[in-house]
Short mmCIF file of C-alpha atoms and ligand atoms in Angstrom, two decimals:
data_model
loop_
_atom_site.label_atom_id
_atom_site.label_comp_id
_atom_site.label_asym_id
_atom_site.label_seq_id
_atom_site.Cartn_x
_atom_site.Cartn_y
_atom_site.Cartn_z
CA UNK L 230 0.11 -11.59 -7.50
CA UNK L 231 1.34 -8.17 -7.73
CA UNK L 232 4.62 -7.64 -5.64
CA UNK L 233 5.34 -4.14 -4.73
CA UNK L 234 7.49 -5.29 -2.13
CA UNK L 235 10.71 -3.13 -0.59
CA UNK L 236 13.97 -4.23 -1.91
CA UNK L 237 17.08 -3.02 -0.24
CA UNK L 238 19.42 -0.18 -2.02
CA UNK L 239 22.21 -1.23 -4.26
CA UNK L 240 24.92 -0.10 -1.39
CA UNK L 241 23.21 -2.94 1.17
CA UNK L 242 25.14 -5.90 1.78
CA UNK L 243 25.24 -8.67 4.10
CA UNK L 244 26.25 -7.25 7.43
CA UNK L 245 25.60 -3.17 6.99
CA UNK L 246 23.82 -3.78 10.45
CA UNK L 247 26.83 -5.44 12.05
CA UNK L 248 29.24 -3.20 15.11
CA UNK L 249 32.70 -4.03 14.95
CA UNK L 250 32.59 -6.74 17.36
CA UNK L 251 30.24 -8.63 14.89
CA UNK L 252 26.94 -7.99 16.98
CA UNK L 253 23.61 -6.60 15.61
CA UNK L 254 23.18 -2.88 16.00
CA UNK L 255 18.75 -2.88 15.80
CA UNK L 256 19.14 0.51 15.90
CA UNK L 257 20.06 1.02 12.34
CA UNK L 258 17.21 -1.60 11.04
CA UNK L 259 14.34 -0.03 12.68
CA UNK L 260 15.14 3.34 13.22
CA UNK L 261 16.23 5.95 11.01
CA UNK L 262 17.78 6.33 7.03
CA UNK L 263 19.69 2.82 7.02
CA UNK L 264 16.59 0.72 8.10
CA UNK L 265 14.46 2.30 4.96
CA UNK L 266 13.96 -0.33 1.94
CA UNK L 267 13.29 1.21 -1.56
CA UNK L 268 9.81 1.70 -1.61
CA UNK L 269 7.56 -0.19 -3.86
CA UNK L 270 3.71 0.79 -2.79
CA UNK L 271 3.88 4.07 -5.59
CA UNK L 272 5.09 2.00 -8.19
CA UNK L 273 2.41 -0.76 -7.26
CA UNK L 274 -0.47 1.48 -7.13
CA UNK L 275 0.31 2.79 -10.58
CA UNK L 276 0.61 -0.02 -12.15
CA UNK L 277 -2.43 -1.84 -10.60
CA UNK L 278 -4.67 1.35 -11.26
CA UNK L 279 -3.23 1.17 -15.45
CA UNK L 280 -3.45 -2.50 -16.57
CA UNK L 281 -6.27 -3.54 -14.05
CA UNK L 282 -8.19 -0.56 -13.05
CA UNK L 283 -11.48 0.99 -14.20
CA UNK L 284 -10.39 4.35 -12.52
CA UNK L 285 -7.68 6.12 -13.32
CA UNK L 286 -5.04 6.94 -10.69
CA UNK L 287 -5.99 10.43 -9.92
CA UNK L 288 -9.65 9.74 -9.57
CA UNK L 289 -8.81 7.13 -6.96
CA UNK L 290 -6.09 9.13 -5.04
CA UNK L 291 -8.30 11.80 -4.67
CA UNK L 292 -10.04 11.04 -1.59
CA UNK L 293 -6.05 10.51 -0.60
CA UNK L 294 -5.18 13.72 -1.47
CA UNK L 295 -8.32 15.80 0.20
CA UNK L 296 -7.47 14.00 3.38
CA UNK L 297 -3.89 14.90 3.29
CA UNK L 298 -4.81 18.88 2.48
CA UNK L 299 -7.76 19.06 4.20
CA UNK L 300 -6.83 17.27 7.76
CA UNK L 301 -8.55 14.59 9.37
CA UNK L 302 -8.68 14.54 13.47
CA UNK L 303 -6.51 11.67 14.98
CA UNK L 304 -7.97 9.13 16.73
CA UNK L 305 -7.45 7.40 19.82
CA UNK L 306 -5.73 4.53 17.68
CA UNK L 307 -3.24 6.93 16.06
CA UNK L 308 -2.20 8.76 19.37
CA UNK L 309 -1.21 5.11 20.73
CA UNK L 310 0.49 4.27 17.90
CA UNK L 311 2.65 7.85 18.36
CA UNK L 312 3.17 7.24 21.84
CA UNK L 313 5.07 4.00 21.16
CA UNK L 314 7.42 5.90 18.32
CA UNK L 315 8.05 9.31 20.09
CA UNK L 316 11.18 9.15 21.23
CA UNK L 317 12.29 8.30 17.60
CA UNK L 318 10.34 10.65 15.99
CA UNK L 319 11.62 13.52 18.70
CA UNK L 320 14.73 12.17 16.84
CA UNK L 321 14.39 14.23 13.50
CA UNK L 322 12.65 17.29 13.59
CA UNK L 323 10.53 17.54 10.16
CA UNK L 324 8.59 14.31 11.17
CA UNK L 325 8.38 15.96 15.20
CA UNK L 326 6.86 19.11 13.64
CA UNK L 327 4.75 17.05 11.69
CA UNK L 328 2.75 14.67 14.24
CA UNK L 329 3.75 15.85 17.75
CA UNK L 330 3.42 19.34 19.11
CA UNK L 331 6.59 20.52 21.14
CA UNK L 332 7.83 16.97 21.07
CA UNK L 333 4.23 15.66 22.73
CA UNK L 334 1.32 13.57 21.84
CA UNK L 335 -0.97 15.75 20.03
CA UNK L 336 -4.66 15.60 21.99
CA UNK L 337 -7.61 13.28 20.05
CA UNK L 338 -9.43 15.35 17.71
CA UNK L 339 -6.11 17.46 16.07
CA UNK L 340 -6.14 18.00 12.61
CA UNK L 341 -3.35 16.83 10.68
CA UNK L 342 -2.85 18.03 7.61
CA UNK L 343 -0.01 17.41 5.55
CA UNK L 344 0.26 19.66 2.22
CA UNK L 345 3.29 18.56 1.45
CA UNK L 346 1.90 15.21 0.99
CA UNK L 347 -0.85 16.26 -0.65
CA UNK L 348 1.18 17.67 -3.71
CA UNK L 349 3.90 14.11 -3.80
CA UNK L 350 0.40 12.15 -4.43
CA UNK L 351 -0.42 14.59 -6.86
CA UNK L 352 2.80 13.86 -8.83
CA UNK L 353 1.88 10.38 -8.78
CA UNK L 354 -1.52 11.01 -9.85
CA UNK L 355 -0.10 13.21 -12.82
CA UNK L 356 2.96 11.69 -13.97
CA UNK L 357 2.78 7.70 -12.62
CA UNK L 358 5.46 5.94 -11.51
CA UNK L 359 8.15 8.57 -13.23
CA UNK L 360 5.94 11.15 -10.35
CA UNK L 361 7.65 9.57 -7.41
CA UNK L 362 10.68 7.82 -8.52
CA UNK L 363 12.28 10.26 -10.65
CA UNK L 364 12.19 14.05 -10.90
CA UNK L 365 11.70 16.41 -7.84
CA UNK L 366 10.30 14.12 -5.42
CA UNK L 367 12.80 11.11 -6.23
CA UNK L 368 15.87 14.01 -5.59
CA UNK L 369 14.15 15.03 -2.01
CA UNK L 370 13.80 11.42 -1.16
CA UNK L 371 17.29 10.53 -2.22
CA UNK L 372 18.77 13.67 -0.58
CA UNK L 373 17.06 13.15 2.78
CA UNK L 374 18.02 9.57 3.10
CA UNK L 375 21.84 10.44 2.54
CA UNK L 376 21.64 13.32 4.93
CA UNK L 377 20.26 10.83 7.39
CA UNK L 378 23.34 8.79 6.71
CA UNK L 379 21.55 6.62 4.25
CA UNK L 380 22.37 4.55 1.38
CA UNK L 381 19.94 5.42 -1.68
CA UNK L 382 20.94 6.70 -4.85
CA UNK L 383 18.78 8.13 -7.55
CA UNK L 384 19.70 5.29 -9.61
CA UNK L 385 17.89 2.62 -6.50
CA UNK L 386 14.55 4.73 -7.20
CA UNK L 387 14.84 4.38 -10.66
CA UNK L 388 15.47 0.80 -11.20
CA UNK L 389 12.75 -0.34 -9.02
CA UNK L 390 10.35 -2.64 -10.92
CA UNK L 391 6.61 -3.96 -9.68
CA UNK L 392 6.79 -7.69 -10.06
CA UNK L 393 4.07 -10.74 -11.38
CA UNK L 394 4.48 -13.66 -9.19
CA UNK L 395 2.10 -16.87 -9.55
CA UNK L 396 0.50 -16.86 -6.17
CA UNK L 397 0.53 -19.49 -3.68
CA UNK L 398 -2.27 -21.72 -4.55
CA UNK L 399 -3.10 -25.11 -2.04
CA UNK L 400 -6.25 -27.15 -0.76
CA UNK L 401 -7.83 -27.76 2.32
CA UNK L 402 -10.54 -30.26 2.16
CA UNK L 403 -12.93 -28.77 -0.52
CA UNK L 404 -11.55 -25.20 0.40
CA UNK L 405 -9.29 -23.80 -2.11
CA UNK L 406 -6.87 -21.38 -1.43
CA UNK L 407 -4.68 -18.16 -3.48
CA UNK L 408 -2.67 -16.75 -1.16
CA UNK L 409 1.28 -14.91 -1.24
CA UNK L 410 4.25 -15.86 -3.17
CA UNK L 411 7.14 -14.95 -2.12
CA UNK L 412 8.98 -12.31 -0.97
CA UNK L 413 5.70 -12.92 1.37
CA UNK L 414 6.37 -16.13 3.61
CA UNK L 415 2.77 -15.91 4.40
CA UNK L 416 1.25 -17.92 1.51
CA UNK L 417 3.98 -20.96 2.08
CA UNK L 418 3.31 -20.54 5.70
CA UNK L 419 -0.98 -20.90 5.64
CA UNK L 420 -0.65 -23.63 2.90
CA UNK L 421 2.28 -25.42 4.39
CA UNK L 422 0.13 -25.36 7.62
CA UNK L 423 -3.14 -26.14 6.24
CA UNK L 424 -1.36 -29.40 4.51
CA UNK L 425 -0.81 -30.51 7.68
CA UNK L 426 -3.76 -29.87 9.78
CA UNK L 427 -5.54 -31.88 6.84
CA UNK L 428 -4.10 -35.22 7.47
CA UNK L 429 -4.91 -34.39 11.45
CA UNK L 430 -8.45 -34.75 11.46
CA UNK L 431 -9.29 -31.93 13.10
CA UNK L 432 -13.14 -32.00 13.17
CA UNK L 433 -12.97 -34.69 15.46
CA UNK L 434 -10.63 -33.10 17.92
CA UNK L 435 -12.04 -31.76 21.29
CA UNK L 436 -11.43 -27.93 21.89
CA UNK L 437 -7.82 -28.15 23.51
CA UNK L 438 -6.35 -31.03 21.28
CA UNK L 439 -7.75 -28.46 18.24
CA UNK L 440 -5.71 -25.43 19.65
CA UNK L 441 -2.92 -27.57 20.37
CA UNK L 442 -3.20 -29.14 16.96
CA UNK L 443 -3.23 -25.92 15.36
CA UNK L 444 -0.09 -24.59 16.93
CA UNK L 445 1.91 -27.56 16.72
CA UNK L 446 1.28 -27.11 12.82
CA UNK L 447 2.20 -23.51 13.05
CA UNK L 448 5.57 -24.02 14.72
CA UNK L 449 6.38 -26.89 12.05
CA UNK L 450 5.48 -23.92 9.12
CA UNK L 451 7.14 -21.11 10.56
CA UNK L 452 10.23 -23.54 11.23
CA UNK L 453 10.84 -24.13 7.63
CA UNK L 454 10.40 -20.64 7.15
CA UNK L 455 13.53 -19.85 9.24
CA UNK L 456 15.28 -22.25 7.64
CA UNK L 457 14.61 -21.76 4.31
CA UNK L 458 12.41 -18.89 2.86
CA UNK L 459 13.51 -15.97 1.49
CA UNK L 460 13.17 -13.12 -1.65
CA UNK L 461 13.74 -16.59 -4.43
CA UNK L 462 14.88 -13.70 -7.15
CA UNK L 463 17.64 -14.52 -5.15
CA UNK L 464 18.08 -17.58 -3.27
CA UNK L 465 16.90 -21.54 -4.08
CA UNK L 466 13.81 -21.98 -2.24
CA UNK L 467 12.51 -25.69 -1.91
CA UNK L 468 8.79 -24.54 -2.26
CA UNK L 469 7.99 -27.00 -4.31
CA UNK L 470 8.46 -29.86 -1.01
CA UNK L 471 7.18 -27.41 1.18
CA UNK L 472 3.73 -27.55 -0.39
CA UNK L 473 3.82 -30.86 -0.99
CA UNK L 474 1.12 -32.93 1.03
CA UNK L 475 3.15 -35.85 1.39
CA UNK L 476 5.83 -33.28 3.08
CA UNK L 477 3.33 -32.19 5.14
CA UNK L 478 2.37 -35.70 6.39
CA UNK L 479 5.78 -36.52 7.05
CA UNK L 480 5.74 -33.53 9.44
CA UNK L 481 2.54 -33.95 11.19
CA UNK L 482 3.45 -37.77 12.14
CA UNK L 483 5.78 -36.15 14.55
CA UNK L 484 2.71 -34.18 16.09
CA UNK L 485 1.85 -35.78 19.42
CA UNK L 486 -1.76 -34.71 20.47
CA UNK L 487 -0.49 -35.16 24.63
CA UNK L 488 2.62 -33.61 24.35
CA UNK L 489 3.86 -30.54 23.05
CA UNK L 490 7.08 -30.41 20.88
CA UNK L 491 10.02 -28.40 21.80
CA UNK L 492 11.07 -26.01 19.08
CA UNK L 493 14.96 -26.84 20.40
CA UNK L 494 13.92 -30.61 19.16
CA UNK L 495 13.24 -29.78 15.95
CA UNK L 496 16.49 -30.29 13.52
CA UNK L 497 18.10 -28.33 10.80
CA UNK L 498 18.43 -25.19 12.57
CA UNK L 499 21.71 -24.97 14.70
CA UNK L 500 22.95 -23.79 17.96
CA UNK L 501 25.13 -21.46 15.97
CA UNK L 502 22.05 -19.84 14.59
CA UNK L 503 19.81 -19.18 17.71
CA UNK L 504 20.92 -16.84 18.70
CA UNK L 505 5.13 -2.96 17.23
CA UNK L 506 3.40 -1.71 13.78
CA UNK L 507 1.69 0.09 10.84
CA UNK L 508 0.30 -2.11 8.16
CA UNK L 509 -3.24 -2.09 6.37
CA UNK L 510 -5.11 -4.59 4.73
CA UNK L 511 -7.89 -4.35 1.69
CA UNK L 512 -10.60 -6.51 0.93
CA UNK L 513 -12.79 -5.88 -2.16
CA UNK L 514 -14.90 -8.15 -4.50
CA UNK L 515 -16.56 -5.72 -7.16
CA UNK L 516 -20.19 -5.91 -8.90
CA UNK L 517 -18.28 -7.99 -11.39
CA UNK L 518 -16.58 -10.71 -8.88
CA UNK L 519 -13.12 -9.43 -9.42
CA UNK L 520 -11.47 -9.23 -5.80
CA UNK L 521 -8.66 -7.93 -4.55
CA UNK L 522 -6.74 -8.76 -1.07
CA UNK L 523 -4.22 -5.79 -0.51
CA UNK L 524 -1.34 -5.54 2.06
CA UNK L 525 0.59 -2.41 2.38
CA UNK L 526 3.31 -2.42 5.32
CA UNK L 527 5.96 0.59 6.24
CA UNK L 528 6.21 -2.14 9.27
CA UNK L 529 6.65 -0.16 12.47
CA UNK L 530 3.93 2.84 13.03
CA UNK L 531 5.87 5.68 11.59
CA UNK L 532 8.03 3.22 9.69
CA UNK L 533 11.85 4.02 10.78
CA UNK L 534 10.70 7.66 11.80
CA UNK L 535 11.61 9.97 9.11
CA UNK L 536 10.26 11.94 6.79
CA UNK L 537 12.19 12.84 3.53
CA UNK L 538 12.18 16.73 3.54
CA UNK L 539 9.54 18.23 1.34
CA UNK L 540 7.57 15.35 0.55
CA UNK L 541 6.01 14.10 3.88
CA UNK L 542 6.84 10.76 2.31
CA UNK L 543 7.28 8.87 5.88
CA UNK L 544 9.93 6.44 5.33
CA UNK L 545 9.10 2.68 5.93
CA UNK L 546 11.83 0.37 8.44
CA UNK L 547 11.05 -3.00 6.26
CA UNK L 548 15.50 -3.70 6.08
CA UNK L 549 14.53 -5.08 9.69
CA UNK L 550 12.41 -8.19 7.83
CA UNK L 551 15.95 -9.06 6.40
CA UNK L 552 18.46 -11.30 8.44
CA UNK L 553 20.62 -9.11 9.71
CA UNK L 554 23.13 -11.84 10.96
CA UNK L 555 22.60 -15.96 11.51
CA UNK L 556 21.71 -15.07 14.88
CA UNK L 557 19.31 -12.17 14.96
CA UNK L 558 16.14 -11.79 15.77
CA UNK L 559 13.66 -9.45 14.00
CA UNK L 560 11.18 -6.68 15.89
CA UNK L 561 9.00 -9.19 15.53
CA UNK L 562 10.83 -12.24 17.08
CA UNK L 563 11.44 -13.92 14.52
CA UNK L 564 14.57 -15.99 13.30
CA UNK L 565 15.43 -17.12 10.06
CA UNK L 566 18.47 -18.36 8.04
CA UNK L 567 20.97 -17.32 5.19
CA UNK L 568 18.60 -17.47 2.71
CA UNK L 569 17.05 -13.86 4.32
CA UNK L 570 20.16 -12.34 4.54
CA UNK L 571 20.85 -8.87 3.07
CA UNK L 572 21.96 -8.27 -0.67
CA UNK L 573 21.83 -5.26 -3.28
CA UNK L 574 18.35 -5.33 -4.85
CA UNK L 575 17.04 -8.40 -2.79
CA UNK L 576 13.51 -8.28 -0.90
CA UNK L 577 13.41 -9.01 2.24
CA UNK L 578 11.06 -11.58 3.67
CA UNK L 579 7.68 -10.70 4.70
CA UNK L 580 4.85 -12.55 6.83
CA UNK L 581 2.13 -10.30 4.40
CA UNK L 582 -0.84 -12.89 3.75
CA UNK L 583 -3.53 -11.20 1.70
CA UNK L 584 -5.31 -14.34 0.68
CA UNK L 585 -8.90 -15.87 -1.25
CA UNK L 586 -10.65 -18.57 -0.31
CA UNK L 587 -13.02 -20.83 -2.37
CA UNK L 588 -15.23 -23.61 -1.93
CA UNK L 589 -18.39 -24.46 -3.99
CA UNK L 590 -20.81 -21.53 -4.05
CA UNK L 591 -18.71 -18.97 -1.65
CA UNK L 592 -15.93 -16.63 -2.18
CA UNK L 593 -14.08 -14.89 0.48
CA UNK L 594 -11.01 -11.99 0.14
CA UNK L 595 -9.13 -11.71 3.49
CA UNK L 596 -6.55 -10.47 5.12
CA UNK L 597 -4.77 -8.64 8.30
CA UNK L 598 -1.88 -6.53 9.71
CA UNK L 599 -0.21 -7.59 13.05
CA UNK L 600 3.94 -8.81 11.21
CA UNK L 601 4.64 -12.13 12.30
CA UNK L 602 0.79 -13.02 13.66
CA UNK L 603 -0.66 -12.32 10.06
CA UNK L 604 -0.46 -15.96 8.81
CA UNK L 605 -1.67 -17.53 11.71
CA UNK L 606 -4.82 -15.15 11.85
CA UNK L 607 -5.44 -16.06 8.26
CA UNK L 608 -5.29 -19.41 9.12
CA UNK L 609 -7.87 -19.34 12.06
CA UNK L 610 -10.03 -17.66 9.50
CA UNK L 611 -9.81 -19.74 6.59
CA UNK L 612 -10.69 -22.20 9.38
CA UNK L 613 -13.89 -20.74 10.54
CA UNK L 614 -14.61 -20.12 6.48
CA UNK L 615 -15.12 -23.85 6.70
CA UNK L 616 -17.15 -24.18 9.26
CA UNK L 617 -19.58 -22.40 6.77
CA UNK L 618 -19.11 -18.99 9.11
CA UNK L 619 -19.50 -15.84 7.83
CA UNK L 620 -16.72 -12.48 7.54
CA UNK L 621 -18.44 -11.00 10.84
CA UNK L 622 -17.33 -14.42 12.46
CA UNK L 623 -14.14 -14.65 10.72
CA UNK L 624 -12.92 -11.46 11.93
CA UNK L 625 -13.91 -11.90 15.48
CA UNK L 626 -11.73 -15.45 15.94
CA UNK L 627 -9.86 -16.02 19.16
CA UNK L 628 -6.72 -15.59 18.30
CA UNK L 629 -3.59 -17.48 19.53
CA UNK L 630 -0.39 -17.81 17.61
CA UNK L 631 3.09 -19.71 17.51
CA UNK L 632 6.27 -18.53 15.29
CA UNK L 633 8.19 -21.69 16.23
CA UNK L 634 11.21 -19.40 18.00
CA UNK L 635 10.77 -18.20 20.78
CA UNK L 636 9.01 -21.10 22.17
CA UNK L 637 5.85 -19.59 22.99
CA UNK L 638 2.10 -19.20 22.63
CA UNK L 639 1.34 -15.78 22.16
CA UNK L 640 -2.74 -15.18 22.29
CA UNK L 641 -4.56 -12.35 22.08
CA UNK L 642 -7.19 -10.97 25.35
CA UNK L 643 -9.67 -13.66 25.74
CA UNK L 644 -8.16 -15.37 22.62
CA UNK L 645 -7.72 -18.44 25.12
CA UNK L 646 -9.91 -19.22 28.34
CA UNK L 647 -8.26 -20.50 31.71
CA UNK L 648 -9.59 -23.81 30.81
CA UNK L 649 -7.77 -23.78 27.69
CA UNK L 650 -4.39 -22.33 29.26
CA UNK L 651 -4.78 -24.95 32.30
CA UNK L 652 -4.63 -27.87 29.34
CA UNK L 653 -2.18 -26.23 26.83
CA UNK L 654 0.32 -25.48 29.80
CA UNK L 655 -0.24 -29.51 31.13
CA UNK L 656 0.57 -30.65 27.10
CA UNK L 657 3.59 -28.48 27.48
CA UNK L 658 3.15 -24.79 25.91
CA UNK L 659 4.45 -22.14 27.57
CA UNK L 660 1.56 -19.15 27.43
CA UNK L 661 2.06 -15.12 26.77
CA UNK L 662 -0.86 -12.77 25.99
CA UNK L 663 0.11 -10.31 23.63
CA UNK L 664 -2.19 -6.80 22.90
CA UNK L 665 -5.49 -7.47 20.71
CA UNK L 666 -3.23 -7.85 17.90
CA UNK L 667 -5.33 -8.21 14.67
CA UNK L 668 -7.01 -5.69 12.21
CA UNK L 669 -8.58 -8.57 9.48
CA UNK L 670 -10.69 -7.52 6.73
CA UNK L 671 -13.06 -9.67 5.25
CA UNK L 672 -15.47 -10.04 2.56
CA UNK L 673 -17.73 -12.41 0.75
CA UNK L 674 -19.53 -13.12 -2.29
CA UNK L 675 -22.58 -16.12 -2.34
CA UNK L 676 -21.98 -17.37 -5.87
CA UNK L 677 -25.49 -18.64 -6.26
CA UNK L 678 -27.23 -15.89 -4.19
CA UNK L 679 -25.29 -13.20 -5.33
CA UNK L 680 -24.63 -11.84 -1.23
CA UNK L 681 -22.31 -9.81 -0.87
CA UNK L 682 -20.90 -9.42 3.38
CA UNK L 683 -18.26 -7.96 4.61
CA UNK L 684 -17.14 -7.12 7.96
CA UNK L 685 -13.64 -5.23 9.71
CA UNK L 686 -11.99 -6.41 12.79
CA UNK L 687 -13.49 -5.00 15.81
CA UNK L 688 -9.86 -4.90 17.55
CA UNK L 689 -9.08 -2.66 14.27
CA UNK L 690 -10.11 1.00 13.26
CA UNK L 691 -11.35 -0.40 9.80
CA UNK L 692 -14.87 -0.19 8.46
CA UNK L 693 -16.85 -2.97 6.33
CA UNK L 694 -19.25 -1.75 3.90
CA UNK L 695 -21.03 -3.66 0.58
CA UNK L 696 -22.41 -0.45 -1.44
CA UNK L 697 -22.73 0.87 -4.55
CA UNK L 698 -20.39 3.09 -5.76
CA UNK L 699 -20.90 5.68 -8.44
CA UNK L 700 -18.08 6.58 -10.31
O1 DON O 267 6.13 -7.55 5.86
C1 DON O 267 6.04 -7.87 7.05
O2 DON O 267 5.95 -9.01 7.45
C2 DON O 267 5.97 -6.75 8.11
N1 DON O 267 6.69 -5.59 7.63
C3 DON O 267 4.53 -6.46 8.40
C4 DON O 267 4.37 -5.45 9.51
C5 DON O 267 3.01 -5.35 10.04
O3 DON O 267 2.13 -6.11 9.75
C6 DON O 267 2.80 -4.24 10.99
N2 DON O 267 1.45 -4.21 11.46
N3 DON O 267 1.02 -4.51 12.53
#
């Protein structure tokens, strides 16, 4: 696995988003200079395009580039996503100029171009990693973030380093599974949660006891990732148990099917402790059956609402994936423990899941946006994978979702029917619906046919294709 994950700048430590009276300022970690990790998508794309691609960079930032000097018209999608970021972005005025007009939504169909933009990808393209993290664009980046009242230095940029990780690998039934290694939680969290839907016999399971089955499992996963995940460049990280089948059963023996647990019940995590979005997902399998799942987060839409002067480089708000204290909660609700808390060069944790599946004679890439939701959608995927179901089925899942704190079922519209939420709320759950949440990617390749399908999220503004591409 190629991680081109954040990491936070050299002058982070533990409690930079800490007032004086100890409590968590969430300000500073979404919005703004101080919630902006050291980027690692530039340094990722360059090396990905030079030891595994058959294009070279420029050819494939290209189309990148002409959209960037050219325009493209904003969709419906985009002006949404603006409306829920405008009072930050009204906040600094290169980023207002760039995507509002007088401090107001654009109307559908503008043209945004961004030149400036155009020429930092053009760097890239021409001069690699050295393009974007040292030299002209690296000084505008570092200058803008300290005028902001950020951290960086020139020497954060230039230290930053792509890394190899062995991916998560686990087995459901005859399904087997590649998925994220950490700094991603997402891998531990759909294997760990796989593990122990396998010893549940879910086939057998009516509809309800399923669902309920299914989040039970989730809240167990995303549990242990509170308690113990984070960036393990830095921290010990049992992942070893956590993978472990027998782990797993030990966990799902406390899974009642008439009777949901309470996340309060479970142990390990004390009282002491308790206290959006812009990501996009690739699929691809080639002519040649290589495949790549890609997940590229700033986190919030418009990341932390800045632009560093000159460059149209729109900085990212991934600091607020850290801990910021025991007792904070993320923007995306979710908890976690000392082993995500902020240090110099550390990455913070992530809930990225770009995963493969196998099973005799079928190969499928997936993967989704959506923060905290992204494992569980992978999960009711890989799922429906099993079932023999295709990507156009795997994308269009219902879609319900627990993160063990808070104590909820979130689900998307439609994702459960009032039948459903009548016999979930009698085993226990308490019941939110959340926005139409995902934006999964899928695609497939029939080993013995040779079929290639693919198919995008309908919530989503992606697009599915199998073609042939001439180069
Ligand atoms: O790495 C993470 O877990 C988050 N930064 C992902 C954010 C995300 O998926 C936003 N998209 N909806």
């Amino acid at each position: 696995m190629l991680d081109g994950r954040e990491k936070s700048p050299l002058a982070a430590h533990k409690d930079m988003y800490l007032d004086k009276q100890g409590q968590v300022n969430k300000q500073l970690s979404l919005n703004g200079a101080l919630a902006a990790g050291i980027p690692g998508m530039s340094a990722a794309l360059v090396y990905l395009s030079k030891n595994y691609g058959e294009l070279s960079l420029a050819k494939s930032l290209a189309p990148a580039i002409r959209h960037a000097e050219q325009g493209f018209a904003i969709s419906e999608r985009h002006r949404k996503l603006l409306r829920f970021r405008q009072s930050v972005l009204k906040q600094q005025t290169e980023i207002a100029e760039l995507f509002l007009v007088d401090g107001e939504l654009p109307k559908k169909g503008t043209l945004l171009q961004q030149k400036a933009l155009a020429e930092t990808l053009r760097q890239i393209a021409v001069k690699g990693k050295a393009g974007f993290y040292q030299g002209d664009i690296a000084d505008k980046l570092v200058q803008s973030v300290q005028e902001l009242g950020g951290i960086w230095q020139l020497e954060d940029l230039k230290k930053y380093q792509v890394k190899l990780r062995q991916p998560v690998v686990g087995q459901y039934k005859e399904l087997q599974i590649t998925s994220a290694a950490l700094p991603s939680a997402g891998g531990t969290l759909l294997v760990e949660t796989l593990n122990i839907l396998e010893t549940l016999d879910l086939e057998s399971a009516d509809e309800i006891t399923h669902q309920h089955l299914i989040i039970e499992s989730l809240r167990h996963a995303f549990h242990d990732r509170a308690l113990y995940l984070g960036d393990d460049d830095f921290v010990a990280v049992p992942s070893e148990r956590l993978l472990n089948k027998q782990y797993a059963y030990g966990l799902a023996s406390s899974i009642r099917a008439d009777k949901s647990l309470k996340s309060d019940a479970l142990s390990g995590y004390s009282k002491a402790q308790q206290g959006g979005r812009n990501t996009t997902h690739f699929s691809i399998i080639d002519d040649q059956g290589n495949r790549v799942a890609a997940t590229l987060s700033i986190n919030f839409p418009f990341g932390a609402g800045i632009v560093a002067k000159g460059t149209v480089v729109v900085l990212n708000n991934e600091m607020d994936d850290f801990q910021a204290s025991e007792k904070a909660v993320n923007g995306y609700g979710l908890v976690g423990g000392k082993a995500n808390l902020i240090a110099p060069e550390k990455r913070m944790l992530s809930s990225m899941n770009p995963s493969f599946v196998e099973q005799q004679g079928r190969i499928g890439v997936l993967g989704t946006l959506g923060g905290s939701r992204i494992p569980s959608m992978v999960l009711l995927a890989i799922l429906d994978f099993a079932k023999g179901n295709d990507p156009s089925s795997q994308v269009r899942v219902k879609r319900f979702h627990h993160q063990y704190k808070p104590d909820i079922v979130h689900y998307e519209k439609g994702g459960l029917n009032e039948t459903e939420m009548l016999a979930l709320k009698k085993l226990g759950h308490q019941l939110k619906q959340y926005y139409n949440y995902g934006n999964m990617q899928a695609v497939q390749l029939g080993k013995s046919t040779g079929i290639l399908s693919a198919a995008s999220d309908p919530c989503g503004e992606g697009f599915a294709s199998v073609q042939k591409i001439s180069q």
